[in-house]
Coordinates of C-alpha atoms and ligand atoms in Angstrom, one line a residue:
Chain A
X1 CA -41.4 47.8 -80.1
X2 CA -38.7 47.7 -77.4
X3 CA -36.8 45.2 -77.2
X4 CA -37.7 43.9 -73.6
X5 CA -41.6 43.8 -74.7
X6 CA -40.5 42.0 -77.6
X7 CA -39.2 39.0 -75.5
X8 CA -42.0 39.3 -73.3
X9 CA -44.1 39.0 -76.7
X10 CA -42.2 36.1 -77.3
X11 CA -42.3 34.7 -73.9
X12 CA -46.3 34.5 -74.5
X13 CA -46.7 32.9 -77.7
X14 CA -43.8 30.7 -76.2
X15 CA -46.3 29.8 -73.7
X16 CA -49.5 30.0 -75.4
X17 CA -48.1 27.3 -77.8
X18 CA -47.2 25.5 -74.9
X19 CA -50.6 25.3 -73.8
X20 CA -52.4 24.5 -77.4
X21 CA -49.5 21.6 -77.3
X22 CA -50.7 19.8 -74.6
X23 CA -54.8 20.4 -74.9
X24 CA -55.4 19.9 -78.3
X25 CA -53.0 16.6 -79.3
X26 CA -51.9 19.4 -81.8
X27 CA -47.6 18.5 -83.1
X28 CA -46.3 22.4 -82.3
X29 CA -42.8 20.8 -81.0
X30 CA -40.6 22.2 -84.1
X31 CA -42.8 25.9 -83.8
X32 CA -41.7 25.7 -80.1
X33 CA -38.1 24.9 -80.6
X34 CA -38.0 27.6 -83.3
X35 CA -39.5 29.9 -80.9
X36 CA -37.6 29.0 -77.6
X37 CA -34.3 29.3 -80.4
X38 CA -35.3 32.8 -80.9
X39 CA -36.1 33.6 -77.7
X40 CA -32.8 32.3 -76.4
X41 CA -30.7 34.5 -79.1
X42 CA -32.8 37.7 -78.3
X43 CA -32.2 37.3 -74.3
X44 CA -28.1 36.6 -75.2
X45 CA -27.8 39.5 -77.3
X46 CA -29.9 42.1 -74.8
X47 CA -28.4 40.1 -72.0
X48 CA -24.9 41.7 -73.9
X49 CA -26.3 45.4 -73.8
X50 CA -26.8 45.0 -70.4
X51 CA -24.7 47.4 -68.8
X52 CA -23.5 47.4 -65.0
X53 CA -26.5 49.8 -63.4
X54 CA -28.7 47.9 -65.3
X55 CA -27.1 44.9 -63.1
X56 CA -27.5 46.9 -60.0
X57 CA -31.0 47.0 -60.1
X58 CA -31.1 43.2 -61.4
X59 CA -28.9 42.4 -58.5
X60 CA -31.9 44.3 -56.0
X61 CA -35.0 42.7 -57.9
X62 CA -37.0 42.5 -55.8
X63 CA -37.8 38.9 -57.1
X64 CA -34.1 37.6 -57.4
X65 CA -33.9 34.8 -55.1
X66 CA -33.1 35.4 -51.4
X67 CA -30.4 33.6 -49.8
X68 CA -32.5 31.3 -47.6
X69 CA -33.9 30.2 -51.4
X70 CA -30.4 29.0 -52.1
X71 CA -29.6 27.5 -48.5
X72 CA -33.3 24.8 -49.7
X73 CA -32.8 24.3 -53.2
X74 CA -29.8 23.4 -52.5
X75 CA -28.4 21.7 -49.0
X76 CA -30.7 18.4 -46.8
X77 CA -31.5 18.9 -43.2
X78 CA -30.8 22.8 -43.0
X79 CA -30.3 22.9 -39.3
X80 CA -30.1 26.8 -38.4
X81 CA -28.2 27.9 -36.0
X82 CA -28.7 31.2 -33.4
X83 CA -27.0 34.1 -31.3
X84 CA -23.6 35.4 -31.2
X85 CA -23.6 34.2 -26.9
X86 CA -23.3 37.6 -26.4
X87 CA -25.3 40.5 -27.9
X88 CA -28.0 38.2 -29.7
X89 CA -29.2 36.7 -32.6
X90 CA -28.1 38.4 -35.7
X91 CA -31.4 37.7 -38.2
X92 CA -29.3 39.4 -41.2
X93 CA -26.9 36.6 -41.0
X94 CA -28.7 32.8 -41.7
X95 CA -25.8 29.8 -40.7
X96 CA -26.2 26.7 -39.4
X97 CA -25.2 22.8 -40.3
X98 CA -26.7 21.4 -43.6
X99 CA -25.8 18.3 -45.5
X100 CA -24.6 18.9 -49.0
X101 CA -23.1 16.7 -51.2
X102 CA -23.6 13.8 -48.3
X103 CA -21.1 16.1 -46.6
X104 CA -22.0 18.7 -43.3
X105 CA -21.1 21.4 -44.0
X106 CA -21.6 25.2 -42.5
X107 CA -23.4 27.2 -44.5
X108 CA -22.9 31.3 -43.8
X109 CA -25.7 33.0 -45.3
X110 CA -26.4 37.0 -45.7
X111 CA -30.4 36.7 -46.2
X112 CA -32.1 40.0 -47.0
X113 CA -35.7 38.4 -46.9
X114 CA -38.1 36.8 -49.4
X115 CA -40.0 39.4 -49.0
X116 CA -41.5 43.0 -47.2
X117 CA -41.9 41.2 -43.3
X118 CA -38.7 38.7 -44.2
X119 CA -36.6 41.6 -45.4
X120 CA -37.8 43.6 -42.0
X121 CA -37.2 40.9 -40.3
X122 CA -33.5 40.3 -41.2
X123 CA -33.2 43.6 -41.7
X124 CA -31.5 44.0 -45.5
X125 CA -29.2 41.3 -44.9
X126 CA -27.4 44.4 -43.3
X127 CA -25.4 42.1 -40.7
X128 CA -24.7 44.1 -36.7
X129 CA -21.5 43.3 -34.8
X130 CA -23.3 40.5 -33.2
X131 CA -23.8 38.6 -36.7
X132 CA -20.1 38.7 -37.2
X133 CA -19.6 37.8 -34.0
X134 CA -22.2 35.0 -35.4
X135 CA -20.4 34.1 -38.5
X136 CA -17.1 34.4 -36.8
X137 CA -18.4 31.0 -34.3
X138 CA -19.8 28.8 -36.9
X139 CA -16.3 29.1 -38.5
X140 CA -15.2 27.6 -35.1
X141 CA -17.5 24.8 -35.3
X142 CA -16.8 24.4 -38.5
X143 CA -13.0 23.7 -38.2
X144 CA -13.0 21.9 -34.5
X145 CA -15.3 19.1 -36.8
X146 CA -13.7 19.9 -40.0
X147 CA -17.2 20.9 -42.1
X148 CA -16.5 22.6 -45.4
X149 CA -17.8 26.4 -45.1
X150 CA -20.1 27.8 -48.1
X151 CA -21.1 31.1 -47.6
X152 CA -22.9 33.3 -49.2
X153 CA -23.2 36.8 -49.9
X154 CA -26.1 39.3 -50.5
X155 CA -25.7 42.7 -48.4
X156 CA -25.8 45.7 -49.7
X157 CA -23.5 46.5 -46.2
X158 CA -22.8 46.6 -42.5
X159 CA -25.6 48.2 -40.9
X160 CA -24.5 51.7 -40.4
X161 CA -26.1 52.7 -36.5
X162 CA -25.6 53.5 -33.3
X163 CA -25.1 50.0 -31.9
X164 CA -22.8 48.8 -34.3
X165 CA -20.4 51.5 -33.6
X166 CA -20.8 51.1 -29.9
X167 CA -20.0 47.1 -30.5
X168 CA -17.3 48.1 -32.7
X169 CA -18.7 46.6 -35.8
X170 CA -15.7 47.9 -37.7
X171 CA -13.2 45.4 -35.3
X172 CA -15.9 42.6 -35.7
X173 CA -15.4 42.8 -39.4
X174 CA -11.6 42.8 -39.3
X175 CA -11.6 39.7 -36.8
X176 CA -14.7 37.8 -39.6
X177 CA -11.4 38.2 -42.2
X178 CA -9.0 37.3 -39.9
X179 CA -11.1 34.1 -39.2
X180 CA -11.2 33.1 -42.6
X181 CA -7.4 33.8 -43.7
X182 CA -6.1 31.2 -40.6
X183 CA -9.0 28.9 -41.0
X184 CA -8.2 25.0 -41.9
X185 CA -11.2 23.3 -43.2
X186 CA -12.1 24.5 -47.7
X187 CA -14.3 27.9 -48.0
X188 CA -15.7 28.8 -50.6
X189 CA -18.1 32.1 -51.4
X190 CA -20.6 32.8 -53.4
X191 CA -21.9 36.4 -54.5
X192 CA -25.4 35.7 -55.0
X193 CA -27.1 39.5 -55.2
X194 CA -25.0 42.1 -53.5
X195 CA -21.5 41.7 -52.0
X196 CA -21.5 45.5 -50.7
X197 CA -18.2 46.8 -49.6
X198 CA -16.1 45.2 -46.3
X199 CA -19.8 44.0 -44.4
X200 CA -19.4 41.3 -48.1
X201 CA -16.8 40.8 -47.7
X202 CA -16.0 39.8 -44.1
X203 CA -17.8 36.5 -45.4
X204 CA -16.5 36.2 -48.5
X205 CA -12.7 35.5 -48.1
X206 CA -12.4 32.2 -49.2
X207 CA -10.1 29.2 -51.2
X208 CA -12.9 30.3 -54.2
X209 CA -14.9 32.7 -54.8
X210 CA -17.9 32.4 -57.3
X211 CA -19.9 34.5 -58.3
X212 CA -23.6 34.6 -60.3
X213 CA -23.6 37.0 -63.4
X214 CA -26.8 40.0 -62.2
X215 CA -24.7 40.3 -59.1
X216 CA -22.3 43.9 -58.1
X217 CA -19.2 43.2 -55.6
X218 CA -17.8 46.5 -54.2
X219 CA -16.3 48.8 -52.5
X220 CA -18.6 50.9 -52.0
X221 CA -22.2 51.5 -53.1
X222 CA -22.6 53.6 -56.7
X223 CA -25.1 55.7 -54.1
X224 CA -22.1 56.5 -51.7
X225 CA -19.8 56.6 -54.3
X226 CA -20.9 59.2 -56.3
X227 CA -22.1 61.1 -53.2
X228 CA -18.5 61.5 -52.5
X229 CA -16.9 61.8 -56.3
X230 CA -19.5 63.3 -58.4
X231 CA -21.4 65.3 -54.3
X232 CA -25.0 63.7 -56.1
X233 CA -26.0 60.2 -55.3
X234 CA -28.5 60.6 -58.7
X235 CA -25.2 59.9 -60.6
X236 CA -25.6 56.5 -59.1
X237 CA -25.2 55.5 -62.7
X238 CA -21.9 56.7 -63.7
X239 CA -20.6 55.4 -60.2
X240 CA -21.9 52.3 -60.9
X241 CA -20.0 52.0 -64.4
X242 CA -17.2 54.3 -63.2
X243 CA -16.5 51.3 -60.5
X244 CA -16.7 48.1 -62.5
X245 CA -18.5 46.2 -59.7
X246 CA -19.8 43.0 -62.0
X247 CA -19.0 40.0 -62.2
X248 CA -17.4 39.3 -65.2
X249 CA -14.6 42.6 -64.0
X250 CA -14.8 40.5 -60.8
X251 CA -13.3 38.1 -62.9
X252 CA -11.1 39.7 -64.6
X253 CA -9.4 41.9 -61.4
X254 CA -8.4 38.2 -60.1
X255 CA -10.8 38.4 -57.3
X256 CA -13.4 36.6 -58.4
X257 CA -12.6 33.0 -59.4
X258 CA -15.9 31.8 -62.0
X259 CA -19.4 33.5 -63.5
X260 CA -22.2 31.0 -62.8
X261 CA -24.6 31.7 -65.8
X262 CA -28.1 32.0 -64.4
X263 CA -29.7 32.2 -68.1
X264 CA -32.8 34.3 -68.2
X265 CA -32.2 36.1 -64.5
X266 CA -32.7 33.8 -61.2
X267 CA -35.0 36.6 -61.0
X268 CA -36.5 35.1 -63.8
X269 CA -36.2 31.7 -63.4
X270 CA -34.5 30.1 -59.7
X271 CA -33.6 26.8 -61.7
X272 CA -31.5 27.8 -63.5
X273 CA -29.1 29.9 -61.1
X274 CA -30.1 27.5 -58.7
X275 CA -28.7 24.7 -60.8
X276 CA -25.1 26.3 -62.0
X277 CA -24.4 27.1 -58.7
X278 CA -24.8 24.1 -57.5
X279 CA -22.7 22.6 -59.9
X280 CA -19.6 25.2 -59.2
X281 CA -20.1 24.3 -56.1
X282 CA -19.9 20.3 -55.8
X283 CA -16.9 20.9 -59.0
X284 CA -14.9 23.4 -55.7
X285 CA -15.6 21.4 -52.7
X286 CA -14.7 18.0 -54.9
X287 CA -10.9 20.1 -56.1
X288 CA -10.9 21.9 -52.2
X289 CA -11.5 18.1 -50.8
X290 CA -8.3 16.5 -52.4
X291 CA -5.9 19.4 -50.9
X292 CA -4.5 19.0 -47.2
X293 CA -4.6 21.8 -44.6
X294 CA -1.8 23.1 -45.3
X295 CA -1.6 23.3 -48.8
X296 CA -5.4 25.2 -48.4
X297 CA -4.6 27.5 -46.3
X298 CA -0.8 28.2 -48.0
X299 CA -2.6 28.6 -51.1
X300 CA -5.1 30.7 -49.9
X301 CA -3.1 33.2 -48.5
X302 CA -0.9 33.2 -51.4
X303 CA -3.8 33.9 -53.3
X304 CA -4.6 37.1 -51.4
X305 CA -1.1 38.8 -51.0
X306 CA -0.8 39.1 -54.6
X307 CA -4.2 40.8 -55.3
X308 CA -3.7 44.3 -56.4
X309 CA -2.3 46.4 -59.3
X310 CA 0.4 48.4 -59.5
X311 CA 3.4 49.2 -61.2
X312 CA 6.9 50.8 -61.3
X313 CA 7.3 54.4 -59.9
X314 CA 7.7 56.4 -62.8
X315 CA 9.0 59.5 -61.9
Chain B
X1 CA -16.6 53.1 -48.0
X2 CA -17.3 56.4 -47.4
X3 CA -15.1 58.9 -46.6
X4 CA -15.1 61.3 -43.7
X5 CA -15.4 64.0 -44.5
X6 CA -17.0 66.3 -42.1
X7 CA -14.6 67.9 -39.3
X8 CA -16.2 69.9 -37.5
X9 CA -16.2 68.1 -34.4
X10 CA -12.4 67.3 -33.8
X11 CA -10.3 69.7 -32.8
X12 CA -7.9 68.3 -34.8
X13 CA -6.8 71.2 -38.1
X14 CA -5.4 70.0 -41.7
X15 CA -3.8 73.0 -43.2
X16 CA -3.9 72.0 -46.7
X17 CA -0.5 74.7 -47.8
X18 CA 1.9 74.0 -45.0
X19 CA 4.6 72.6 -46.6
X20 CA 4.5 75.2 -49.1
X21 CA 3.2 78.5 -48.0
X22 CA 6.2 80.7 -47.7
X23 CA 4.2 82.7 -44.7
X24 CA 5.5 82.7 -41.4
X25 CA 2.4 82.1 -40.0
X26 CA -0.5 79.8 -39.9
X27 CA -4.4 80.7 -38.3
X28 CA -5.4 77.8 -36.0
X29 CA -8.6 76.9 -37.1
X30 CA -10.3 76.3 -33.7
X31 CA -9.3 79.3 -31.9
X32 CA -8.4 81.6 -34.7
X33 CA -5.1 83.0 -33.4
X34 CA -2.4 83.6 -35.5
X35 CA 1.2 81.2 -34.8
X36 CA 4.7 81.4 -35.7
X37 CA 4.8 78.7 -37.7
X38 CA 8.2 77.5 -36.2
X39 CA 6.7 77.6 -32.8
X40 CA 4.1 75.3 -34.2
X41 CA 6.4 73.0 -35.6
X42 CA 8.5 73.3 -32.4
X43 CA 5.4 72.4 -30.2
X44 CA 4.5 68.9 -32.6
X45 CA 1.9 70.7 -34.7
X46 CA -0.3 71.6 -31.4
X47 CA -1.9 75.3 -30.9
X48 CA 0.3 76.8 -28.3
X49 CA -3.0 79.0 -27.5
X50 CA -6.0 76.2 -27.5
X51 CA -4.3 72.8 -27.4
X52 CA -6.1 71.7 -31.6
X53 CA -4.0 69.4 -32.7
X54 CA -3.0 69.9 -36.0
X55 CA -3.2 67.9 -39.4
X56 CA 0.4 65.7 -39.8
X57 CA 1.6 64.6 -42.9
X58 CA 3.6 61.1 -43.0
X59 CA 7.0 62.9 -43.1
X60 CA 5.9 65.1 -40.1
X61 CA 4.5 62.3 -38.0
X62 CA 7.8 60.1 -38.8
X63 CA 9.8 63.4 -37.6
X64 CA 7.6 63.8 -33.7
X65 CA 8.6 59.9 -33.8
X66 CA 11.4 58.3 -34.2
X67 CA 14.8 58.6 -33.4
X68 CA 17.2 61.7 -35.3
X69 CA 19.3 60.3 -38.1
X70 CA 18.0 56.2 -37.2
X71 CA 15.2 56.6 -40.2
X72 CA 15.6 54.5 -42.9
X73 CA 13.2 54.7 -45.7
X74 CA 11.9 51.4 -46.9
X75 CA 8.6 52.2 -49.3
X76 CA 8.5 50.6 -52.6
X77 CA 9.4 52.5 -55.5
X78 CA 5.4 51.9 -56.6
X79 CA 2.4 53.5 -57.2
X80 CA -1.0 53.3 -59.0
X81 CA -1.7 51.8 -62.6
X82 CA -5.3 52.9 -62.2
X83 CA -6.8 49.5 -63.2
X84 CA -10.4 50.3 -63.3
X85 CA -9.2 53.6 -65.4
X86 CA -11.9 55.4 -63.5
X87 CA -13.5 59.0 -64.0
X88 CA -16.0 60.7 -61.7
X89 CA -15.5 64.5 -61.7
X90 CA -12.0 64.4 -62.8
X91 CA -10.0 61.7 -63.6
X92 CA -8.3 59.0 -61.6
X93 CA -4.9 59.7 -63.2
X94 CA -5.0 63.4 -62.4
X95 CA -5.9 62.9 -58.7
X96 CA -2.9 60.8 -58.9
X97 CA -0.7 63.4 -60.0
X98 CA -1.8 65.7 -58.3
X99 CA -2.3 63.9 -54.8
X100 CA 2.0 63.1 -56.1
X101 CA 3.2 66.7 -56.6
X102 CA 1.7 68.6 -53.7
X103 CA 3.1 65.4 -51.3
X104 CA 6.3 64.2 -52.9
X105 CA 4.8 60.9 -51.7
X106 CA 4.4 57.9 -54.5
X107 CA 1.3 57.5 -53.0
X108 CA -0.7 57.8 -49.1
X109 CA 1.9 56.1 -46.8
X110 CA 5.7 55.7 -46.2
X111 CA 7.3 53.0 -44.8
X112 CA 11.2 52.1 -43.2
X113 CA 12.8 51.3 -40.6
X114 CA 13.8 53.1 -37.6
X115 CA 14.3 53.5 -34.1
X116 CA 11.8 55.1 -30.9
X117 CA 13.4 56.1 -28.0
X118 CA 16.3 53.2 -28.9
X119 CA 13.7 50.8 -29.9
X120 CA 14.5 49.9 -33.5
X121 CA 10.7 48.5 -35.2
X122 CA 9.6 48.7 -38.6
X123 CA 6.7 51.8 -38.7
X124 CA 4.2 52.4 -42.0
X125 CA 2.8 55.9 -42.3
X126 CA -0.2 57.0 -43.9
X127 CA -0.5 60.8 -45.1
X128 CA -4.2 61.5 -45.3
X129 CA -3.3 64.4 -47.9
X130 CA -2.9 61.3 -50.5
X131 CA -6.6 61.0 -51.7
X132 CA -7.6 61.1 -47.9
X133 CA -4.7 58.2 -47.1
X134 CA -7.3 56.1 -48.7
X135 CA -5.9 52.5 -49.0
X136 CA -5.5 51.0 -52.4
X137 CA -3.3 48.5 -54.6
X138 CA -0.1 50.1 -53.9
X139 CA -0.4 50.8 -49.4
X140 CA -1.7 47.7 -49.4
X141 CA 1.6 46.0 -51.1
X142 CA 3.4 48.8 -48.8
X143 CA 1.3 47.7 -45.8
X144 CA 1.9 44.1 -46.5
X145 CA 6.1 44.3 -47.3
X146 CA 6.6 46.3 -44.1
X147 CA 4.8 43.7 -42.6
X148 CA 7.8 41.0 -43.8
X149 CA 10.4 43.7 -43.2
X150 CA 9.8 43.9 -40.0
X151 CA 9.4 40.1 -39.9
X152 CA 12.5 39.5 -41.9
X153 CA 14.0 41.5 -39.5
X154 CA 12.1 40.2 -36.4
X155 CA 11.0 43.6 -35.5
X156 CA 7.5 44.9 -33.8
X157 CA 5.7 46.8 -36.8
X158 CA 3.8 49.7 -35.8
X159 CA 1.3 51.5 -38.2
X160 CA 0.1 54.6 -37.8
X161 CA -2.8 55.2 -39.8
X162 CA -4.8 57.9 -41.2
X163 CA -7.5 57.3 -44.1
X164 CA -10.8 57.6 -44.6
X165 CA -10.7 53.7 -45.9
X166 CA -10.6 51.6 -49.0
X167 CA -10.1 53.8 -52.4
X168 CA -12.7 54.4 -54.4
X169 CA -11.0 54.5 -57.7
X170 CA -9.7 50.9 -57.6
X171 CA -12.7 49.4 -56.9
X172 CA -12.8 46.2 -55.8
X173 CA -9.0 45.5 -55.5
X174 CA -9.1 48.0 -52.8
X175 CA -11.7 46.1 -51.0
X176 CA -9.4 43.4 -51.9
X177 CA -6.5 45.0 -49.9
X178 CA -8.4 44.0 -46.3
X179 CA -7.9 40.6 -46.7
X180 CA -4.7 41.4 -47.9
X181 CA -3.2 43.6 -45.5
X182 CA -5.0 41.2 -42.8
X183 CA -4.2 38.0 -44.3
X184 CA 0.3 39.7 -44.1
X185 CA -0.6 40.0 -40.6
X186 CA -0.8 36.6 -39.9
X187 CA 2.9 36.2 -39.9
X188 CA 4.1 38.4 -37.5
X189 CA 1.5 36.1 -35.2
X190 CA 3.3 33.5 -36.5
X191 CA 7.1 34.8 -35.5
X192 CA 6.0 36.2 -32.4
X193 CA 6.1 39.5 -33.4
X194 CA 3.9 42.3 -31.9
X195 CA 1.9 44.7 -34.3
X196 CA 1.0 47.7 -32.6
X197 CA -1.9 49.4 -34.6
X198 CA -1.4 53.9 -34.0
X199 CA -5.1 55.2 -35.1
X200 CA -5.4 58.9 -35.5
X201 CA -7.7 61.6 -37.3
X202 CA -9.3 59.4 -39.1
X203 CA -8.7 55.7 -39.3
X204 CA -12.2 54.8 -40.6
X205 CA -14.4 52.1 -42.4
X206 CA -12.2 49.5 -44.9
X207 CA -9.0 50.3 -42.3
X208 CA -10.4 50.5 -39.6
X209 CA -12.5 47.8 -40.3
X210 CA -9.2 45.2 -41.1
X211 CA -5.4 46.4 -41.1
X212 CA -6.0 48.8 -37.8
X213 CA -8.6 46.9 -35.6
X214 CA -5.8 43.8 -35.6
X215 CA -3.3 44.9 -33.6
X216 CA -2.3 43.4 -30.4
X217 CA -1.9 46.4 -28.6
X218 CA -3.5 49.5 -30.2
X219 CA -3.1 53.1 -29.2
X220 CA -5.9 56.4 -30.3
X221 CA -4.1 59.7 -30.9
X222 CA -6.6 62.4 -28.8
X223 CA -8.7 63.9 -31.7
X224 CA -8.5 60.7 -33.4
X225 CA -11.7 59.8 -35.6
X226 CA -12.2 56.5 -35.0
X227 CA -15.2 53.8 -36.9
X228 CA -16.7 52.5 -39.7
X229 CA -19.2 54.3 -40.9
X230 CA -19.5 57.9 -41.3
X231 CA -21.6 59.5 -38.9
X232 CA -23.5 60.9 -41.8
X233 CA -24.6 58.3 -43.2
X234 CA -25.5 56.4 -39.6
X235 CA -27.2 59.9 -38.8
X236 CA -29.5 59.4 -41.7
X237 CA -30.3 55.5 -40.9
X238 CA -31.1 55.8 -37.6
X239 CA -33.0 59.5 -38.3
X240 CA -31.4 60.8 -34.9
X241 CA -28.3 63.4 -34.2
X242 CA -25.5 61.3 -32.8
X243 CA -23.6 63.0 -29.3
X244 CA -20.8 64.8 -30.2
X245 CA -18.0 62.7 -29.4
X246 CA -19.2 59.3 -30.5
X247 CA -16.5 57.8 -32.4
X248 CA -14.5 59.9 -31.1
X249 CA -10.5 58.4 -28.6
X250 CA -12.5 58.7 -25.7
X251 CA -15.4 57.1 -27.4
X252 CA -13.2 54.6 -28.7
X253 CA -11.8 53.9 -25.4
X254 CA -14.7 53.8 -23.4
X255 CA -16.3 51.1 -25.3
X256 CA -13.3 49.2 -24.7
X257 CA -12.3 49.4 -28.6
X258 CA -8.5 50.5 -27.8
X259 CA -6.3 50.7 -25.7
X260 CA -5.6 53.8 -24.1
X261 CA -5.6 57.6 -25.0
X262 CA -2.9 59.5 -26.1
X263 CA -1.9 62.7 -26.1
X264 CA 0.2 63.5 -29.9
X265 CA 2.9 64.9 -26.9
X266 CA 3.3 61.9 -25.0
X267 CA 3.2 59.6 -28.1
X268 CA 6.5 58.6 -28.6
X269 CA 7.1 57.7 -24.3
X270 CA 4.2 55.8 -24.9
X271 CA 5.3 53.7 -27.9
X272 CA 8.4 53.0 -25.9
X273 CA 6.9 51.8 -22.9
X274 CA 5.0 49.5 -24.4
X275 CA 7.6 48.2 -27.1
X276 CA 9.3 47.5 -24.5
X277 CA 8.0 44.8 -22.7
X278 CA 8.5 42.8 -25.6
Ligands
ZN401 ZN1 -5.6 77.1 -31.1

């Protein structure tokens, strides 16, 4: 039997026992605990066997909760704001005011959509020029009223379209990065699914960057990388492994501060992922709140100034 | 970030063996005519017959722009340490070694101090021969330290881009160089020093979507390719063919993305003209 089947079987058994437990007045809790422990252990070792390509598939899993689910679960009174005041409203970017941990924050979130029709509407989280302008408008609002920024990243990349190029999407991404470097309020970015290249980093520059364990963050999509370096998109799995695009690697490279555990995986059980992300955001937000403007910006710029890896030339 | 390999609609030729080749003549890929090499060099690497631009190495670019004997090389003696131990059909280490051998450079950029028609500046010039001019940790560090040098010496900073984007072989660290260069660029703003970005063939993807697009003044060399996403990717996405001039220097000018399109012959005087205002 495959490991996946074994795990499913165990899950079913536990579920059945739980139903029996409540129905017939039998005490099966010992049995349930035993099986649950076994399941956790098997899940853990299965997790350790996941390679980069498996994680890519999890990060893109159709049942993986989208950014709006996290906004609903974690914040209160979310009030979405619309439009960049010039080109239109980019629905790939959900953003607005919210109450979080007792204070007003600005949320900037790439939304892939929770189902097929939502995904059509949000263009699978692929932002256009107006989206990056909208993000900058929200950043300006945050700075003006001293609201911290929570940024949720989940995009295959910026939208490769004709109008996007006509509207200088590259320049808009550059300006968005620049804005996040100089902004005077605390910023936290969380990669919750796909962190797709420049389109992701444009809203991902932050004092703290965290990443859900089954999400990816990459300079290029594995398919795009395979097409260029292997001359074949079919080699995407190899490219994914070579790119080391998982949360653990991102942490080792010093790009991500913390990897958030998802338990069984956000696509299976949203609660654990949401709860752990919530804890991390609250902890980071409270730590950042102790710093003044100058300290915040200095630390942020020092962090990015030092990013990279090289050695003294050998020849 | 896709590297642009589709050169069809651009009149920029990249003659790979230009430096090592002993031949006295070179064939223009645009008009097919044989041109005397020395004549080509004297003509700013522009075909005397049809006007096509030949690809400039970083060293050649510096020669065409910077006053003779004013250039001081400030490139840091660093190279990539292959942080991901990246392998595709070839190892990244091999690619690096080959590129270093061919270009006699540490990586795809040269940084130095010099003068343009007696206007002192710090200049960083990218070289497309070195893994497509791509930006990894070394390029990010060279641009950052070039900017810091300009700030220290209170000089204008000029970046001549020729890059397909972030370097895939250094993964996420390459992506972060977009942030690193953008962050360091702020020093120039704080010190009120001008940053002039010159986009040449090609200025695309991660480089276009960061430092190259953050100039106080942005010039495009005639024939430049300027854009974020690759032409093929866009065509596949929208299911239609893009016009021939899409993402060209003239397109960028019409869309208000650059301040001027400048002929290669005039780039030096144009830079001097702009620097004169600051
Ligand atoms: Zn010719």
